[in-house]
Coordinates of C-alpha atoms in Angstrom, one line a residue:
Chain A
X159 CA -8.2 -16.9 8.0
X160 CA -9.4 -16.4 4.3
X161 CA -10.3 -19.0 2.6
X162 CA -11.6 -18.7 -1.0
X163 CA -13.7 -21.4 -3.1
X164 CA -14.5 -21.7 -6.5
X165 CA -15.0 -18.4 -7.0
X166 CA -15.9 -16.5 -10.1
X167 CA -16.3 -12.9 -11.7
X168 CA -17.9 -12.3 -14.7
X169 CA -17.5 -8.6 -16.8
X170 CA -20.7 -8.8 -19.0
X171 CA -19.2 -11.5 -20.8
X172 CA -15.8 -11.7 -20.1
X173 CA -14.7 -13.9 -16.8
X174 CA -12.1 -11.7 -14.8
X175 CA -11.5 -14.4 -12.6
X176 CA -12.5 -18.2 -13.1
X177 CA -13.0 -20.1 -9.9
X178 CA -10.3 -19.9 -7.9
X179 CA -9.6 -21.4 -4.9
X180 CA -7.6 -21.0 -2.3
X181 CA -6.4 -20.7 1.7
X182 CA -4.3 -17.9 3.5
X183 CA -3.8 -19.5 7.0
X184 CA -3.7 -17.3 10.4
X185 CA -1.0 -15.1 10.9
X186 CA 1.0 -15.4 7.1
X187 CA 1.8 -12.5 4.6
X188 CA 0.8 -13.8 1.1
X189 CA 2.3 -12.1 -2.0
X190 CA -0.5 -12.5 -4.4
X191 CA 1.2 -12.4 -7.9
X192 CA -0.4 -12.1 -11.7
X193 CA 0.3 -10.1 -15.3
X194 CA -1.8 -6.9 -14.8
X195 CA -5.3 -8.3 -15.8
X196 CA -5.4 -11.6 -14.4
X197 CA -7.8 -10.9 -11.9
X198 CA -5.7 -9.9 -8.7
X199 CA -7.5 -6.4 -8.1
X200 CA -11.5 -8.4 -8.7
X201 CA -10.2 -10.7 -6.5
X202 CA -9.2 -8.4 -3.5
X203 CA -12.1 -6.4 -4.2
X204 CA -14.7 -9.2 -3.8
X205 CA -13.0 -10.4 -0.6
X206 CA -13.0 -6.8 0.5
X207 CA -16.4 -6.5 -0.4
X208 CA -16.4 -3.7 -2.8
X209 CA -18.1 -6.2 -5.7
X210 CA -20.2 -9.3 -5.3
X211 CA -19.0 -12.3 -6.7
X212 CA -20.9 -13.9 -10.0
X213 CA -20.3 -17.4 -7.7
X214 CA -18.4 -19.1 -5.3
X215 CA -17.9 -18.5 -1.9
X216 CA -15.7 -16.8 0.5
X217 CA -15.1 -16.6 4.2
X218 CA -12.7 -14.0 6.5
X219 CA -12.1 -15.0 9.7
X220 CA -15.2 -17.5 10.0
X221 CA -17.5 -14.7 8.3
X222 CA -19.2 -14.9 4.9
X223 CA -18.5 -12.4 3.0
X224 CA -21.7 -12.0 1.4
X225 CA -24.2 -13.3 3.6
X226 CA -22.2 -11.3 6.4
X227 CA -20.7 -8.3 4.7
X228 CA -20.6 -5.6 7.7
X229 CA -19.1 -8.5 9.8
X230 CA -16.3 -8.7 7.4
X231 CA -15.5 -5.7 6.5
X232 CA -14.8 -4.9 10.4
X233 CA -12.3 -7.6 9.8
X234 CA -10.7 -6.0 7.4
X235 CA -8.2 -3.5 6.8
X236 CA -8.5 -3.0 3.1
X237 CA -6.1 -0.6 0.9
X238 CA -7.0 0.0 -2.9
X239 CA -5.1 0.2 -5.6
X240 CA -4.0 3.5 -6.1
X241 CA -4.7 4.6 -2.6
X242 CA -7.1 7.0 -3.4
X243 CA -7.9 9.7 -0.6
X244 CA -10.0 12.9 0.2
X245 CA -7.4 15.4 -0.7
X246 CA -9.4 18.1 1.1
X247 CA -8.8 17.0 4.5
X248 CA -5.8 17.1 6.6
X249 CA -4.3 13.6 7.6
X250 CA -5.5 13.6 11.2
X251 CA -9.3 14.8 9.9
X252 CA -9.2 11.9 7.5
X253 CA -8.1 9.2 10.3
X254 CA -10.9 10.8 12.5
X255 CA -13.3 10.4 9.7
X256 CA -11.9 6.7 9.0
X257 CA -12.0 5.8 12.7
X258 CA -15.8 6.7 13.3
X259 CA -16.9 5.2 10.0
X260 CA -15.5 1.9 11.4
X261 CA -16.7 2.6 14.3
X262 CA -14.4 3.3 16.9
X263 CA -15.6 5.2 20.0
X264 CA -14.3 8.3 21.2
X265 CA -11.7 7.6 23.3
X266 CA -10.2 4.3 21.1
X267 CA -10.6 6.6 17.9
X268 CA -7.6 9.1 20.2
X269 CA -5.5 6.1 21.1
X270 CA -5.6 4.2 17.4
X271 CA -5.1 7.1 15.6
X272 CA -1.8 8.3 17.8
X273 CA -0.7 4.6 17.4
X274 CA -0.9 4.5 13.4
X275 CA 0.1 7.7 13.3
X276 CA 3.3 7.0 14.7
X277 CA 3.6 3.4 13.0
X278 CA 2.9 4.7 9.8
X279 CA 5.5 7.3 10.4
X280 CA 2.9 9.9 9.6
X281 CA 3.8 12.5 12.6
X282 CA 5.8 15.4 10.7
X283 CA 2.2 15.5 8.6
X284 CA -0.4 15.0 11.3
X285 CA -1.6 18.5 10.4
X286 CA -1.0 18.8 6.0
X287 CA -3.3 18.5 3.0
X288 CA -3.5 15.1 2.2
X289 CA -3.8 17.0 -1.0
X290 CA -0.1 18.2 -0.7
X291 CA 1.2 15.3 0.4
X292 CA 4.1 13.0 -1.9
X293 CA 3.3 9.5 -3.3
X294 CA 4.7 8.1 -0.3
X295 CA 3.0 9.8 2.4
X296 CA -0.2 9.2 0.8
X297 CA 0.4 5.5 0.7
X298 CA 1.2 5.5 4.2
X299 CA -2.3 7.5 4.9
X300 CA -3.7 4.6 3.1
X301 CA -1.8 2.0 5.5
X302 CA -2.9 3.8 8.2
X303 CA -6.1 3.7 7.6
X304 CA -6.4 0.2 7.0
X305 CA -4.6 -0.2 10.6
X306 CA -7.0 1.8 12.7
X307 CA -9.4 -0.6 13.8
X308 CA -6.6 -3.0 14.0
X309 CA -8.3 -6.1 12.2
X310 CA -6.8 -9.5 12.2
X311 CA -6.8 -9.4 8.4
X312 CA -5.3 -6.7 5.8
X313 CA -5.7 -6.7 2.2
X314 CA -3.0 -4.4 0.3
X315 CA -3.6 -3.9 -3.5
X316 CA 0.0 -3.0 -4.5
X317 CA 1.3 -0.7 -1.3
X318 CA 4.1 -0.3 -3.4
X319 CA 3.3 1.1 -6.4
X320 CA 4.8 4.6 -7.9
X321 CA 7.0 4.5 -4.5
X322 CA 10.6 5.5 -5.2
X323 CA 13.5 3.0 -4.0
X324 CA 13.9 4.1 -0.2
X325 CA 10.1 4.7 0.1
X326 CA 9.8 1.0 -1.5
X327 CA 12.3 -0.2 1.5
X328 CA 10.4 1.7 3.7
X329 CA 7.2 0.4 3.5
X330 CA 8.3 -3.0 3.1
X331 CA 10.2 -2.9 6.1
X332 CA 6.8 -1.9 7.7
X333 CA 4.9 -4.9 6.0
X334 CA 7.4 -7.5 7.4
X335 CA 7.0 -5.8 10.9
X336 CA 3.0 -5.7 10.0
X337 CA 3.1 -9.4 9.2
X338 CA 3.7 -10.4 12.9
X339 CA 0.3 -9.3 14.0
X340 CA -2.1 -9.7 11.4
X341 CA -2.4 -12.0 8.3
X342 CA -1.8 -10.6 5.1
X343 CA -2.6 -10.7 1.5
X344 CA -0.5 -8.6 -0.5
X345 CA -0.4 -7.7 -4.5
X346 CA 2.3 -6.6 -5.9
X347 CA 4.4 -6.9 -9.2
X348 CA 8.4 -6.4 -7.6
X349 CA 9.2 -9.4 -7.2
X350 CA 12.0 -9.4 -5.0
X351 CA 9.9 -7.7 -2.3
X352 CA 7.5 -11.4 -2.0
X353 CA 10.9 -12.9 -1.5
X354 CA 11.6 -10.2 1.3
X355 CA 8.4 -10.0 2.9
X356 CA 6.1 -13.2 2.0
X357 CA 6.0 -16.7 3.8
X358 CA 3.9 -17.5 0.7
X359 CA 3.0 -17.1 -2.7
X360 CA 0.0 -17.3 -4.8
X361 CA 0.6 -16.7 -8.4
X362 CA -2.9 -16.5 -10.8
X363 CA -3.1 -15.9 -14.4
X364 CA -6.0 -14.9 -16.5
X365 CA -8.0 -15.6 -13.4
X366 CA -6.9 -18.5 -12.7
X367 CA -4.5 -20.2 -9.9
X368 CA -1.6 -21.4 -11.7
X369 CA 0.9 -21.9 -8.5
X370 CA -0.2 -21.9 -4.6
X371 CA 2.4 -23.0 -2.0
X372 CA 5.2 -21.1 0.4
X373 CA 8.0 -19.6 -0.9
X374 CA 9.9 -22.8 -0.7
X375 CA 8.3 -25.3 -1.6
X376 CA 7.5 -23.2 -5.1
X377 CA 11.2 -23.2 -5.6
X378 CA 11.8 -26.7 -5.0
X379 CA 8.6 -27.8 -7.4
X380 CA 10.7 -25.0 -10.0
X381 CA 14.5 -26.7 -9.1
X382 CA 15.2 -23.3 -7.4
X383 CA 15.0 -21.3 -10.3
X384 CA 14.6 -17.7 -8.8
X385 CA 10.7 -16.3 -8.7
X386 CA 11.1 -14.1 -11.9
X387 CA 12.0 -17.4 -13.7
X388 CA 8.7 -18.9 -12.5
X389 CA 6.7 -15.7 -12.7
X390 CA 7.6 -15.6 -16.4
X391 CA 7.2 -19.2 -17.1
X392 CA 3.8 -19.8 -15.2
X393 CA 2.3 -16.7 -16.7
X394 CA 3.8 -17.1 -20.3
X395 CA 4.9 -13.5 -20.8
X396 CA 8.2 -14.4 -22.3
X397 CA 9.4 -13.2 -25.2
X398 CA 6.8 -10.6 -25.5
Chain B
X20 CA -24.3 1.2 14.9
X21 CA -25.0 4.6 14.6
X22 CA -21.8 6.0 14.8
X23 CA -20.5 5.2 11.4
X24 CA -23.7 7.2 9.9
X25 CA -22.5 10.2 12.3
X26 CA -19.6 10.4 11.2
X27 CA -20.3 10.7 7.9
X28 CA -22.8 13.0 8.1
X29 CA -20.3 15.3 10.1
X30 CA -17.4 14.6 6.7
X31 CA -20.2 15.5 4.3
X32 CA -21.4 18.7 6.0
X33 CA -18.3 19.6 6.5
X34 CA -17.1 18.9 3.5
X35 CA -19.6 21.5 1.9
X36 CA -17.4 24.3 3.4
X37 CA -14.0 23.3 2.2
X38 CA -14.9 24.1 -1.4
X39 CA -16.1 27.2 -2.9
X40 CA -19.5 26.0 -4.0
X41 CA -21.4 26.1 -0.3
X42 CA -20.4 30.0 -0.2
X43 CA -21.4 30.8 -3.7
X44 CA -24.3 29.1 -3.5
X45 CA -25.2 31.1 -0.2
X46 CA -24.1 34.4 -1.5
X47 CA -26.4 33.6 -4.6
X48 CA -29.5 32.5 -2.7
X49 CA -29.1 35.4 -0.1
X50 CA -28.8 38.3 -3.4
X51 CA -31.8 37.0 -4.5
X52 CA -33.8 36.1 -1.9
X53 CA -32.9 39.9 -0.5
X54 CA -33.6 41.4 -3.6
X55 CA -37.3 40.1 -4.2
X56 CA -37.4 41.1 -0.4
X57 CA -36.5 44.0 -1.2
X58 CA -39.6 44.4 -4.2
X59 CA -42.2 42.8 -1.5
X60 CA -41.2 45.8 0.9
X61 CA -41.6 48.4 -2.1
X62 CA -45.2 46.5 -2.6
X63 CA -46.4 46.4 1.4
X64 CA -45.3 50.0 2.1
X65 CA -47.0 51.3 -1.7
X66 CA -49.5 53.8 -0.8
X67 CA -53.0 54.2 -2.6
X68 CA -54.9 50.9 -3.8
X69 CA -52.3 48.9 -4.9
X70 CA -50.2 46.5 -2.9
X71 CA -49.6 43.0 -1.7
X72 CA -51.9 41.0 -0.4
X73 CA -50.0 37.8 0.1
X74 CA -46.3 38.9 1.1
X75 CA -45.3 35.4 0.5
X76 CA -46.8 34.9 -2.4
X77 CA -44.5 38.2 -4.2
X78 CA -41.4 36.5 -2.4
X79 CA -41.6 32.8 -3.2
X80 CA -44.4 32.2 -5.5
X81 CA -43.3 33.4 -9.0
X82 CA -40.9 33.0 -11.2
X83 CA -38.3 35.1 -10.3
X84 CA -37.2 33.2 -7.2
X85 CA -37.8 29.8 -9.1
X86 CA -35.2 30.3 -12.2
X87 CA -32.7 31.0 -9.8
X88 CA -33.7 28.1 -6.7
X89 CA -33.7 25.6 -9.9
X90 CA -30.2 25.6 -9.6
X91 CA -29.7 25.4 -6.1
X92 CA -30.1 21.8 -5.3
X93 CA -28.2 19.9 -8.4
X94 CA -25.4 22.4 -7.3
X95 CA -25.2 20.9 -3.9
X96 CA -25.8 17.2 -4.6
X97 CA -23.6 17.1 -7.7
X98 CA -20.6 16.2 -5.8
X99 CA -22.2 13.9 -3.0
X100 CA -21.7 10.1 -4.8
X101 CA -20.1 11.2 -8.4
X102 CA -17.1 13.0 -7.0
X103 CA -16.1 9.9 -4.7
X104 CA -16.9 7.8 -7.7
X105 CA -14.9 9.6 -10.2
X106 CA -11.8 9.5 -7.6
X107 CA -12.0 6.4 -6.7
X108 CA -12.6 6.6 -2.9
X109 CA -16.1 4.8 -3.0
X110 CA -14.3 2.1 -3.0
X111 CA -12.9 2.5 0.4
X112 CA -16.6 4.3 1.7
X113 CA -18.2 1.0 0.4
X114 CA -15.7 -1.4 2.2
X115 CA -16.0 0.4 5.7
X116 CA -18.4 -1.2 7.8
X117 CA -21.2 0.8 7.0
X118 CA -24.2 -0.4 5.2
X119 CA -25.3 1.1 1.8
X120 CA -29.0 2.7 3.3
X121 CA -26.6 4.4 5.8
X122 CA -24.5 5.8 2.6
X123 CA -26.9 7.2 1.4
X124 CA -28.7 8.5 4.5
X125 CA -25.6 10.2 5.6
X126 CA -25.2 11.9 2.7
X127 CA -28.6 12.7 2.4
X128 CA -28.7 13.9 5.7
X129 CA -25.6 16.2 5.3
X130 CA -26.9 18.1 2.1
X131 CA -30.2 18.5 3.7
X132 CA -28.7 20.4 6.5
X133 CA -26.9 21.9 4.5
X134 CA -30.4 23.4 3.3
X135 CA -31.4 24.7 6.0
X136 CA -28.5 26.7 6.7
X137 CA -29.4 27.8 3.4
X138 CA -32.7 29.5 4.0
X139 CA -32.0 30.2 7.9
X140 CA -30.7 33.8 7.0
X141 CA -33.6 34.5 5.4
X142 CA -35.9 33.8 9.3
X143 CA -34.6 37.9 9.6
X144 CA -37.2 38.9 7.0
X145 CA -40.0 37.3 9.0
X146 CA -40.6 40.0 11.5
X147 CA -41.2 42.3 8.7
X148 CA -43.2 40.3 6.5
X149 CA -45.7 39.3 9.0
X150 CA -45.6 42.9 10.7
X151 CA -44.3 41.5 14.2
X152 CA -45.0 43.9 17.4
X153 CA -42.0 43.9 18.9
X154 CA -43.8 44.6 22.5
X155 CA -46.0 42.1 22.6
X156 CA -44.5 39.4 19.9
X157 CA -47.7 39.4 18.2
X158 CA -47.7 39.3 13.8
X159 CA -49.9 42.4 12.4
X160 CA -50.6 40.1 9.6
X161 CA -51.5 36.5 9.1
X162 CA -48.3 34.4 10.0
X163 CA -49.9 31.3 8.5
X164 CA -48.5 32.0 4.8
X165 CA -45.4 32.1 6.3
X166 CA -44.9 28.8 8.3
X167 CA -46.4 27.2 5.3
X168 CA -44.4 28.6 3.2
X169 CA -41.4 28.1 5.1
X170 CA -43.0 23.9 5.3
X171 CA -43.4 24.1 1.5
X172 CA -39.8 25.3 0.8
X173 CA -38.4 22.8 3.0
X174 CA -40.3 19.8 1.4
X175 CA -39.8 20.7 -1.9
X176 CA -36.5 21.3 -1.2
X177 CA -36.2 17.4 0.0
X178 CA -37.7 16.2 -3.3
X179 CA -35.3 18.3 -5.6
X180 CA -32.1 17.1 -3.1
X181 CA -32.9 13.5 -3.4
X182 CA -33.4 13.7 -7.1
X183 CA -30.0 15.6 -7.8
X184 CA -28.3 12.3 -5.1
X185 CA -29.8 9.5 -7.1
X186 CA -28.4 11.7 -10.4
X187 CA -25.2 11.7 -8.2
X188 CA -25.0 7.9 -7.8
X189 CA -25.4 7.4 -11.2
X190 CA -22.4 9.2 -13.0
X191 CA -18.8 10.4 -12.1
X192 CA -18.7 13.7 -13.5
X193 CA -20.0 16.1 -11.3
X194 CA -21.0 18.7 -14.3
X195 CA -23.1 15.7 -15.7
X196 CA -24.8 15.0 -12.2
X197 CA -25.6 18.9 -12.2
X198 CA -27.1 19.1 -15.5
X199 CA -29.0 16.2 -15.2
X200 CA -30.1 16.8 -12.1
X201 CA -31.2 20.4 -13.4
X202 CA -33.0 18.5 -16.3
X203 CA -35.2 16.6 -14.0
X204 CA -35.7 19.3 -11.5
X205 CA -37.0 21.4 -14.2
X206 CA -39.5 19.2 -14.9
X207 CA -41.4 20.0 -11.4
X208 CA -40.5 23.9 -12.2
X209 CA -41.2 24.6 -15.9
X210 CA -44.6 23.0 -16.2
X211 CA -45.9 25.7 -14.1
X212 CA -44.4 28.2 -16.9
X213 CA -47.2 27.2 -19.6
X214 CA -49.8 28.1 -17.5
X215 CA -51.1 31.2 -19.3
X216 CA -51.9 29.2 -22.2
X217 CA -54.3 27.1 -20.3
X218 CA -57.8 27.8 -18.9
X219 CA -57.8 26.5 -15.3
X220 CA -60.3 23.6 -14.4
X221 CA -59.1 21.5 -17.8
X222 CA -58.2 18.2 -17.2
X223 CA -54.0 18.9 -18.8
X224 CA -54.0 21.9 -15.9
X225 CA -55.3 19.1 -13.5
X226 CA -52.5 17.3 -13.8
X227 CA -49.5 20.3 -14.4
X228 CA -50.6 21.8 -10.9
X229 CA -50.0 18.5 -9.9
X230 CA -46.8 18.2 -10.9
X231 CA -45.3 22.1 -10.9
X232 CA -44.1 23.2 -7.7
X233 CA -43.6 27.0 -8.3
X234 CA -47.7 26.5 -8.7
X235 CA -48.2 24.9 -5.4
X236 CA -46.1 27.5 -4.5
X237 CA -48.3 30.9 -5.6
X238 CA -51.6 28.9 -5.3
X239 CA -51.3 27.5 -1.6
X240 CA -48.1 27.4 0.6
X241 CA -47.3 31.0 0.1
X242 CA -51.2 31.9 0.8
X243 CA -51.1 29.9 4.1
X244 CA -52.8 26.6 3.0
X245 CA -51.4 23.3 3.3
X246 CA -52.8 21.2 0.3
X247 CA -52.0 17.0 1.0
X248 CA -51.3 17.1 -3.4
X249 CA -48.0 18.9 -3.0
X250 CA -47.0 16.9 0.1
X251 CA -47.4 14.0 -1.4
X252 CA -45.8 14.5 -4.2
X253 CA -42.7 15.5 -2.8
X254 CA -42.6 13.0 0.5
X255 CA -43.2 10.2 -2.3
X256 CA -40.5 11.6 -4.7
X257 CA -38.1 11.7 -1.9
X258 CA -38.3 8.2 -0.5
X259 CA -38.7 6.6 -4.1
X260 CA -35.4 8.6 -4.9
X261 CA -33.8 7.7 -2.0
X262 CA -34.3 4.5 -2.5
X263 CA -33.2 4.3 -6.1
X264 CA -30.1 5.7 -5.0
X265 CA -29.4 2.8 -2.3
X266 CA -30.4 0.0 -5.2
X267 CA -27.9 2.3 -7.5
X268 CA -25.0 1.6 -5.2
X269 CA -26.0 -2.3 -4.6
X270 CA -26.1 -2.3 -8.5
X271 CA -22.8 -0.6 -8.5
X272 CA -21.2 -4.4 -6.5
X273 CA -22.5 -6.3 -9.5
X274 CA -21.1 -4.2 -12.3
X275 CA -17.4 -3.1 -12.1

């Protein structure tokens, strides 16, 4: 379903990410793991199609994503980092907005917006401020949006970020439920969320792939050590 | 295919009158617009030799109304691509399926409307200044200067707009995109400004009325000619802008 090759990012000089390669099959939730820096944001954002690769190539769901981006991106259900919204608008304005930017005629635009409304769990707010809303609710306006024209592939840059403990449980109930419909690639740095929610793992470090492979088949290449264990020892952050 | 660009246009429009600026900028436009009104009705109703002979010309084609329009258009562009880049949603306008001419079209499109609202308060002065019969609908005085005038203002209008969107595109504060924007625009305003110095028919006059709107302003529009210069001046700036803008967004994928 994505399927990345050799592909490369360059900052001016410095290379964010250094040809990776790699393959999220149809229908899995990948945690996509990395030090802040390593290149897990470029990466997501090239496949996205919010930047353009300095080489390499990358497909999503058959489609190229830069000889085909509109194709893509239809394919997509893309949240950034940070979730950032219009805070302006009321939830049910933005989601209107959302759905005919995608798209979506009239009377789908009514029916998908009702449905991620009330997966997202977004009903008590249907009518606030995005503006007023908490943390929480505003990453859920995020999700939702990525839902709304229901593509076959999402792309979440850290849906759990800033979230407290029962927001955290929360959403990651709603990725693992998520999961069963669409495939997923999923940053994140709690680690014991990829071991709740994932079927696989993809750990890079300073833009590189330095472990590729479902969750247990990277423990049994680690002699079960738990994933923090690896994390650390993969990405050489200990003792720092 | 069109429906994306729709429904941006329909955000940004709206978008205009969810913050303060749209009715400030109204308010502003309408005091003075109404008060140099008010000075052209003083002049057309003047007894004894003096008076007005181009009622256009004393509402739109000095610098009284200019000082103040200047400001208009960086005001309403300012926010259209630098607000969503300093707050990060461009990111998720450039990764709906909508292409980057449509971007900037939308947006375009939006503010321009937004213009027209603008100016449409100001259609109550027309009966007066062309001296409408209300019986028979027929203008006591030439309505030419008027439509042209009215063309002019929109035109120029168009150039100034897609200058201040391409400023937009560039920078993610919006006070930066506003001054800049102002910057340029007064270019295309100020040249007209040095004008006393200069005897007309020298070749550095040629090429200021080219350039200085407020002059195409007082000299033709507002007098009821249409001169091709002006026009294509602004049609020219207005496509070469726009299109700046849409490579400043593809530009924007390469960088960061």
């Amino acid at each position: 379903m994505i399927l990345v090759e050799h592909l490369t990012k360059y900052y001016g000089e410095y290379p964010a990410v250094r040809d990776i390669s790699f393959e999220v099959p149809k229908g899995r939730v990948v945690g996509f793991l990395g030090p802040n820096g390593a290149g897990k944001s470029t990466t997501m954002r090239i496949l996205a199609g919010f930047l353009t690769a300095s080489s390499g190539r990358a497909w999503i769901a058959g489609k190229d994503v830069f000889s085909d981006p509109i194709e893509v991106r239809r394919r997509i259900g893309y949240m950034p980092e940070n979730c950032p919204l219009y805070p302006e608008l009321r939830v049910e304005e933005y989601l209107r907005f959302r759905a005919g930017l995608k798209g979506l005629g009239w009377w789908t635009r009514r029916k998908r917006i009702d449905f991620v409304v009330e997966r997202c769990w977004l009903r008590d707010v249907r009518r606030q401020l995005i503006g007023t809303l908490s943390k929480g609710y505003r990453q859920r306006v995020g999700l939702a949006d990525a839902l709304l024209a229901d593509p076959p592939v999402l792309i979440l840059d850290e849906p759990t970020a800033g979230l407290d403990p029962s927001q955290i449980r929360e959403t990651r109930k709603l990725i693992r439920e998520l999961g069963r419909e669409h495939t997923m690639l999923l940053s994140t740095h709690i680690l014991s969320e990829v071991e709740m929610t994932c079927d696989s793992v993809i750990i890079i470090n300073q833009g590189q792939v330095v472990e590729d492979g479902t969750l247990a088949d990277v423990r049994k290449k680690h002699r079960n050590q738990n994933l923090e264990e690896i994390f650390v020892r993969l990405t050489g952050q200990e003792g720092i | 295919m069109m429906r994306p660009l729709l429904s941006l246009i329909r955000r940004e429009f709206t978008a205009y009158f969810l913050s303060p600026i749209a009715y400030v900028t109204l308010a502003v436009f309408l005091l003075v617009t109404g008060h140099l009104f008010y000075l052209t009705l003083n002049a057309l109703t003047e007894s004894g030799p003096r008076g007005a002979e181009y009622p256009m010309q004393l509402l739109l084609g000095d610098e009284k109304f200019w000082l103040v329009f200047l400001f208009i258009p960086p005001l309403l562009t300012m926010r259209l691509l630098a607000e969503e880049r300093g707050t990060g949603t461009l990111e998720l306008l450039l990764t709906a399926p909508i292409r980057d001419w449509q971007v900037v079209a939308g947006k375009y499109i939006a503010c321009f409307m937004f213009y027209v609202v603008l100016w449409l308060p100001t259609l109550a002065y027309v009966p007066i200044l062309t001296n409408l019969d209300w019986q028979t609908w027929e203008a006591g005085i030439d309505p030419w200067p008027v439509l042209t005038s009215y063309l002019g203002a929109m035109l120029a209008g168009a150039m100034f707009l897609a200058i201040g969107l391409f400023v937009s595109s560039l920078v993610r504060s919006q006070l930066v995109a506003a001054m800049i924007a102002l910057v340029v625009s007064l270019v295309f305003v100020a040249a007209a400004f040095w004008r006393p110095d200069l005897t007309s028919g020298t070749r550095i006059s040629q090429i200021i009325y080219v350039i200085s709107v407020p002059e195409h302003f007082r000299h033709d529009f507002t007098r009821g000619m249409i001169d091709t210069r002006p026009l294509v001046l602004y049609l020219s700036m207005t496509v070469f802008s726009l299109f700046l803008t849409v490579r400043s967004l593809e530009a924007r994928r390469l960088r960061a």
